XYZ file of C-alpha atoms in Angstrom:
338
model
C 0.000 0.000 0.000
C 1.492 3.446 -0.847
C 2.738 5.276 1.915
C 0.881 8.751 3.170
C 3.257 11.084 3.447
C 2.980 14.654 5.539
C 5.905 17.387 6.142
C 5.153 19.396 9.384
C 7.841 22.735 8.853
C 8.681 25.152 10.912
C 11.334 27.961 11.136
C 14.124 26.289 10.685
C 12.729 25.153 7.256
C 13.739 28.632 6.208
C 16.592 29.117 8.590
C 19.137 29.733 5.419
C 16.450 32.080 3.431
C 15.730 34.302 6.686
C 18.855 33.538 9.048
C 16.376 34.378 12.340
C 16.420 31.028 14.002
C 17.942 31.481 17.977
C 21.038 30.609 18.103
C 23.086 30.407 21.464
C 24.860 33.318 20.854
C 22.189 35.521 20.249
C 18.616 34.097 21.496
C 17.205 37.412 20.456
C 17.997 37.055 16.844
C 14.596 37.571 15.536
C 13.691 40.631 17.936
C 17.083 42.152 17.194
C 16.638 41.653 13.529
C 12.966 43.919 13.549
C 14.607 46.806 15.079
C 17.280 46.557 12.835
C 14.034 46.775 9.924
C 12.753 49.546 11.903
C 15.491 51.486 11.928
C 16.173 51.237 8.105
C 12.639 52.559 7.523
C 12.668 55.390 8.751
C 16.250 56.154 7.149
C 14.671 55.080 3.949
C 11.566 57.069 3.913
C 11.725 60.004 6.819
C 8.667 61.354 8.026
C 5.746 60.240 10.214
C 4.686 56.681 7.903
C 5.129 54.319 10.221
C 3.241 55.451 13.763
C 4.300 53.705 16.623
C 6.485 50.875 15.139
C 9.739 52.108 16.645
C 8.036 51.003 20.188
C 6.446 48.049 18.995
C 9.899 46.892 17.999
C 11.507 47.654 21.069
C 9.126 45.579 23.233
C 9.652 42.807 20.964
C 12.706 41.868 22.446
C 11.486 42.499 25.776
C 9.367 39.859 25.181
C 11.867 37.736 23.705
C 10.842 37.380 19.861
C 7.387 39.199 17.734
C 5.436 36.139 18.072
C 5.544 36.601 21.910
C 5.043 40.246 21.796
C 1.840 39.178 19.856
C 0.758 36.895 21.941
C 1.167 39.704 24.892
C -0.904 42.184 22.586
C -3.792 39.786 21.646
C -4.328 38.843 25.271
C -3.757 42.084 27.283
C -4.115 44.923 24.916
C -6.451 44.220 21.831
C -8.194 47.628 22.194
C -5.627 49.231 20.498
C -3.854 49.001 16.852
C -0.371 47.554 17.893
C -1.337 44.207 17.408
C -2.730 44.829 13.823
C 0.497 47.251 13.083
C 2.991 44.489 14.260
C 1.650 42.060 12.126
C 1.580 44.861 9.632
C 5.459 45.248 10.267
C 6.604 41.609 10.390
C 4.212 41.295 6.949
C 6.755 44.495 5.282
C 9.394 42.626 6.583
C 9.129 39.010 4.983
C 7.376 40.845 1.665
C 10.089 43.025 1.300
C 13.319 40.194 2.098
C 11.407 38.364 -0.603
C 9.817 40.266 -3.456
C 11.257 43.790 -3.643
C 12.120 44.779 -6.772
C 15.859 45.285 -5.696
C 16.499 42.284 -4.070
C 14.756 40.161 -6.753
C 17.050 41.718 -9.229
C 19.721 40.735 -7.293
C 19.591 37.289 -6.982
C 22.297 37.558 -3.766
C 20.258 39.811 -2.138
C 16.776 37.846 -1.943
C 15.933 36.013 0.689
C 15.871 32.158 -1.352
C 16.034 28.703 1.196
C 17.872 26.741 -1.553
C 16.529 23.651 -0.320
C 12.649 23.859 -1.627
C 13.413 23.993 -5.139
C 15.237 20.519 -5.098
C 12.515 18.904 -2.613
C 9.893 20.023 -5.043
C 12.110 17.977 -7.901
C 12.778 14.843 -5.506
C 8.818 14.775 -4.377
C 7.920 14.763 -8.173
C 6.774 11.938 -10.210
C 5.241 11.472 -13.863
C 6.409 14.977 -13.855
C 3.960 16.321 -11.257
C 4.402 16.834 -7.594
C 3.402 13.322 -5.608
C -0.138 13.158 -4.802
C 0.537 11.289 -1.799
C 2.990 14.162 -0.208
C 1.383 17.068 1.520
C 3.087 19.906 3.437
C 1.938 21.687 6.554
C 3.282 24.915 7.470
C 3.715 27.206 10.298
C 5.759 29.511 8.318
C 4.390 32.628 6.978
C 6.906 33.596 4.500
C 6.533 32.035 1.018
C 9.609 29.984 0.533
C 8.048 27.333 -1.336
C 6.064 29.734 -3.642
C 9.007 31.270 -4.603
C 10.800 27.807 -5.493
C 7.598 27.275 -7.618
C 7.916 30.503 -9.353
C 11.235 30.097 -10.075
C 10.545 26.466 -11.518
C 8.101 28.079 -14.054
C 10.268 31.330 -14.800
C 12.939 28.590 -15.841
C 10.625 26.219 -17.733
C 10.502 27.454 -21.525
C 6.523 26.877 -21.847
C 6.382 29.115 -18.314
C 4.090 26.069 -16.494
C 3.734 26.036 -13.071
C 4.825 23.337 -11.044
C 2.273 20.507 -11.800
C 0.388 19.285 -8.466
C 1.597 22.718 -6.305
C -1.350 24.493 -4.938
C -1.464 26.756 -2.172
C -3.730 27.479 0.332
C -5.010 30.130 1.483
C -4.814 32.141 -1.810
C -7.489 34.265 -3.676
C -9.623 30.796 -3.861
C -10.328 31.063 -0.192
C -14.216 31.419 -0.644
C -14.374 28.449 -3.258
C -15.148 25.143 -2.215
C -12.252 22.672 -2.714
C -12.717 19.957 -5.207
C -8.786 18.683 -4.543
C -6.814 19.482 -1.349
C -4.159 21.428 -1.846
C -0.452 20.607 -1.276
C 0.833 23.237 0.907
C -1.383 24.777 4.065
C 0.055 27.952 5.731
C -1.817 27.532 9.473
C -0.520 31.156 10.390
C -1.111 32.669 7.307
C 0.779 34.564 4.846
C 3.254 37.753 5.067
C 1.586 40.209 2.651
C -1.530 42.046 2.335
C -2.855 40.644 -0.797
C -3.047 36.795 -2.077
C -1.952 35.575 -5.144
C -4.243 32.944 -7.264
C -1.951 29.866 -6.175
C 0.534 30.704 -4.704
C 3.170 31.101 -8.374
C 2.060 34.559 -9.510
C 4.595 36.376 -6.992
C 6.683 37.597 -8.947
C 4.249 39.259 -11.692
C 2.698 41.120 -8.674
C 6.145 42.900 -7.377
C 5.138 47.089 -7.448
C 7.209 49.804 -7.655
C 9.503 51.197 -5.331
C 7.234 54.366 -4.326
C 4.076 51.246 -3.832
C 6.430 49.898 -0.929
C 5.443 52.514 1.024
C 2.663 51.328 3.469
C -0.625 53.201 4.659
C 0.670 51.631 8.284
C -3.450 53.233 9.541
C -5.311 50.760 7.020
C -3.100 48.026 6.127
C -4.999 44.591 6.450
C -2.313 42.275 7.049
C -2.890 38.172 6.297
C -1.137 36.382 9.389
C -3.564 35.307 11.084
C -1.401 32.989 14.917
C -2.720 30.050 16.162
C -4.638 31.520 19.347
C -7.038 33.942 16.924
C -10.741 32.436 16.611
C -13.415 33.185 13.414
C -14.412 36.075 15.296
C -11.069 37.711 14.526
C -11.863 37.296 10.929
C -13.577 39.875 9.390
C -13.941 37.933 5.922
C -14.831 34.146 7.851
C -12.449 33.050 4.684
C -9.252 31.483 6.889
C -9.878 31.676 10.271
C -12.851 29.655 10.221
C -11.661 26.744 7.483
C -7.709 26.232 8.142
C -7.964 23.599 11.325
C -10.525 21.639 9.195
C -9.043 21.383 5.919
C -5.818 20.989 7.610
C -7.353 17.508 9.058
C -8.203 16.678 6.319
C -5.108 16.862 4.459
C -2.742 14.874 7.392
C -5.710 12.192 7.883
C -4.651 8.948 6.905
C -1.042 10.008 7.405
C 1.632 6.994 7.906
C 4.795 8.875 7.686
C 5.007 12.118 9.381
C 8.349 14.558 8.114
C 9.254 16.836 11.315
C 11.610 19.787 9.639
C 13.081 22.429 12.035
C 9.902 22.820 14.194
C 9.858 22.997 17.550
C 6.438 22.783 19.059
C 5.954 25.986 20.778
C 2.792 26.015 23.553
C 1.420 28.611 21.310
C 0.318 25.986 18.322
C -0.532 23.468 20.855
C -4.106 22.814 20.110
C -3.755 22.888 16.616
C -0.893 20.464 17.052
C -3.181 18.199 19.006
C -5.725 18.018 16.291
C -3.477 17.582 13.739
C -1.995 14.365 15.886
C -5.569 13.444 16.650
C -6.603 13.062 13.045
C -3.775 10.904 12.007
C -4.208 8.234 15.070
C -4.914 4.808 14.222
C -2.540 5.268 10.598
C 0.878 7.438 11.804
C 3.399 4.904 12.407
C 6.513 6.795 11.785
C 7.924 9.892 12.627
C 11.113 11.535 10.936
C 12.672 14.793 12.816
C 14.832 16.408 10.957
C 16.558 18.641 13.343
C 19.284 19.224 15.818
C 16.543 18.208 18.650
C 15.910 14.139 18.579
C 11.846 14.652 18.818
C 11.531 12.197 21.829
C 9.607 14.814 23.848
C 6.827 13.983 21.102
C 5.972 10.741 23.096
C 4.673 12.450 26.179
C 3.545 15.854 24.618
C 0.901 13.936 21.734
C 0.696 10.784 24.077
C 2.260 8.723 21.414
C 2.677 4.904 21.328
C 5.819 3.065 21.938
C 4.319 0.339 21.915
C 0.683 -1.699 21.315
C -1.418 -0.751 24.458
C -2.967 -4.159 26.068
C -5.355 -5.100 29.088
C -3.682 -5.712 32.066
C -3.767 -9.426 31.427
C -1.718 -9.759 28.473
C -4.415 -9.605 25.804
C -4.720 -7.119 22.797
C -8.044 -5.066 22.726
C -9.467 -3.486 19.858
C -10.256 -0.349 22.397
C -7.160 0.454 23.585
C -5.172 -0.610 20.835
C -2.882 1.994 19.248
C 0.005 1.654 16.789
C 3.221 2.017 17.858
C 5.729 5.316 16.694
C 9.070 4.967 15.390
C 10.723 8.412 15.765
C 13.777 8.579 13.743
C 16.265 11.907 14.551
C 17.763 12.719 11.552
C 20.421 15.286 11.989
C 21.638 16.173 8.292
C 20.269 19.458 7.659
C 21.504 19.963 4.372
C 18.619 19.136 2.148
C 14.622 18.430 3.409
C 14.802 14.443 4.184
C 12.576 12.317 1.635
C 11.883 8.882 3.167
C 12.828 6.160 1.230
C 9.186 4.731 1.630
C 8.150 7.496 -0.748
């Protein structure tokens, strides 16, 4: 029987695109990096744009990293705009790093993880993505729509990537006849969607359009802890948990790549867990953590759970994991029961 196969990616997915993973030497990388993109703002483009991101930044690293600070804003202080201007910031930030016209002229300059492109070839058969591979994202930035892009820029008949399909994307209100590949649970950095995900780079403005109206800005992240209400539009908020069950469900081999499980994604981690019980039976982390902790955070098999007298039950019966720690970061791992 063919193999099920789901990617779970985090931030270290992108760690060599975006270089804002904590490192021991500076745990503040992220934070540090923000007010470093604050500051170059308002050098670029002087005058009162931006309201009150200068704080905003600031407190970010008193809180340790954005997604903290965000956390802190939503909970304690969603009267005011600062939680719609940070997201409105980080949103500049990853939009900027990876579709301004300057740095996508200079191919040095933009913000590329070289590893997507090739995973996108290795995943492929009969010259179309595997229909048996699907990728679930915490990231916000669009790494792998930018591999996709730059497959079709370098195809002669400018085709997309067969099979890649992106969700959310300007689709959000259809119904889905197929599932899509790739899910982005926090949303997207941007304020507009593309079609599929492989029209970035006909939608890059001009220089004087990178200046943001920071007072009306909609941004698209949307974090784990926000609820339908939060959604003005009822197009994401409302659909991502159950479409994302849907597309791990049935899931045999689970792909763990530079994600670490923060408390903040915890119940949509559970779910996602709870709707592949009874068919995960494998677990690859790729990372420089070994994934054991997964046991007791999911309450994962070791082994089959029996009665107290030796004898299987149907009831309590639940497959065992293998987790397998895979510490070679150079390239996404592919199974070999793909």
């Amino acid at each position: 029987m063919e193999e099920k196969i789901t990617y779970l990616i985090g931030a270290g997915a992108s760690a060599n695109a975006h270089k804002l993973a904590r490192t021991k030497e500076d745990p503040y990388l992220y934070a540090n990096r923000i007010i470093e993109f604050v500051n170059e703002l308002y050098l670029k483009f002087p005058g009162d744009y931006f309201g009150n991101l200068k704080t905003i930044a600031k407190n970010c690293l008193e809180f340790g990293s954005p997604d903290t600070y965000a956390k802190y804003l939503y909970e304690r202080e969603s009267n005011n705009d600062n939680y719609r201007q940070l997201k409105v910031l980080l949103s500049y930030y990853f939009d900027t790093s990876e579709f301004s016209p300057q740095r996508v002229q200079s191919i040095n300059q933009r913000s590329i993880e070289p590893r997507v492109l090739p995973f996108l070839t290795y995943i492929a058969k009969e010259k179309k993505i595997a229909d048996n591979v699907k990728v679930v994202s915490w990231n916000y930035d669009r790494q792998f729509e930018i591999a996709a892009d730059k497959f079709r820029l370098l195809n002669p008949t400018n085709d997309t990537f067969p099979g890649f399909t992106v969700w959310p994307n300007l689709g959000d209100g259809n119904k889905f006849e197929k599932l899509p590949f790739l899910i982005h649970l926090n949303g997207l950095a941007g304020f507009e969607y593309d079609k599929n995900g492989i029209d970035s780079v006909k939608r890059i403005p001009r220089d004087k359009d990178w200046v943001y109206d920071f007072n009306t800005k909609e941004p698209l992240i949307s974090y784990a802890w926000e609820s339908e209400k939060d959604d003005p539009h009822n197009l994401f908020l409302s659909k991502k948990e159950l479409l994302a069950q849907d597309m791990v469900k049935g899931t045999t081999i689970l792909v763990v790549i530079g994600y670490s499980f923060p408390f903040f994604n915890r119940s949509t981690d559970n779910l996602l867990f709870k709707a592949m019980e009874g068919s995960l039976k494998k677990i690859y982390f790729q990372d420089f953590n070994n994934g054991e902790f997964l046991y007791n955070q999911f309450n994962l098999a070791r082994q089959f759970t029996t009665y107290k007298d030796g004898m299987y039950s149907n009831s309590l019966n639940r497959i065992p994991i293998e987790i397998v720690h895979i510490d070679d970061l150079r390239n996404y791992y592919v199974p070999f029961e793909l």
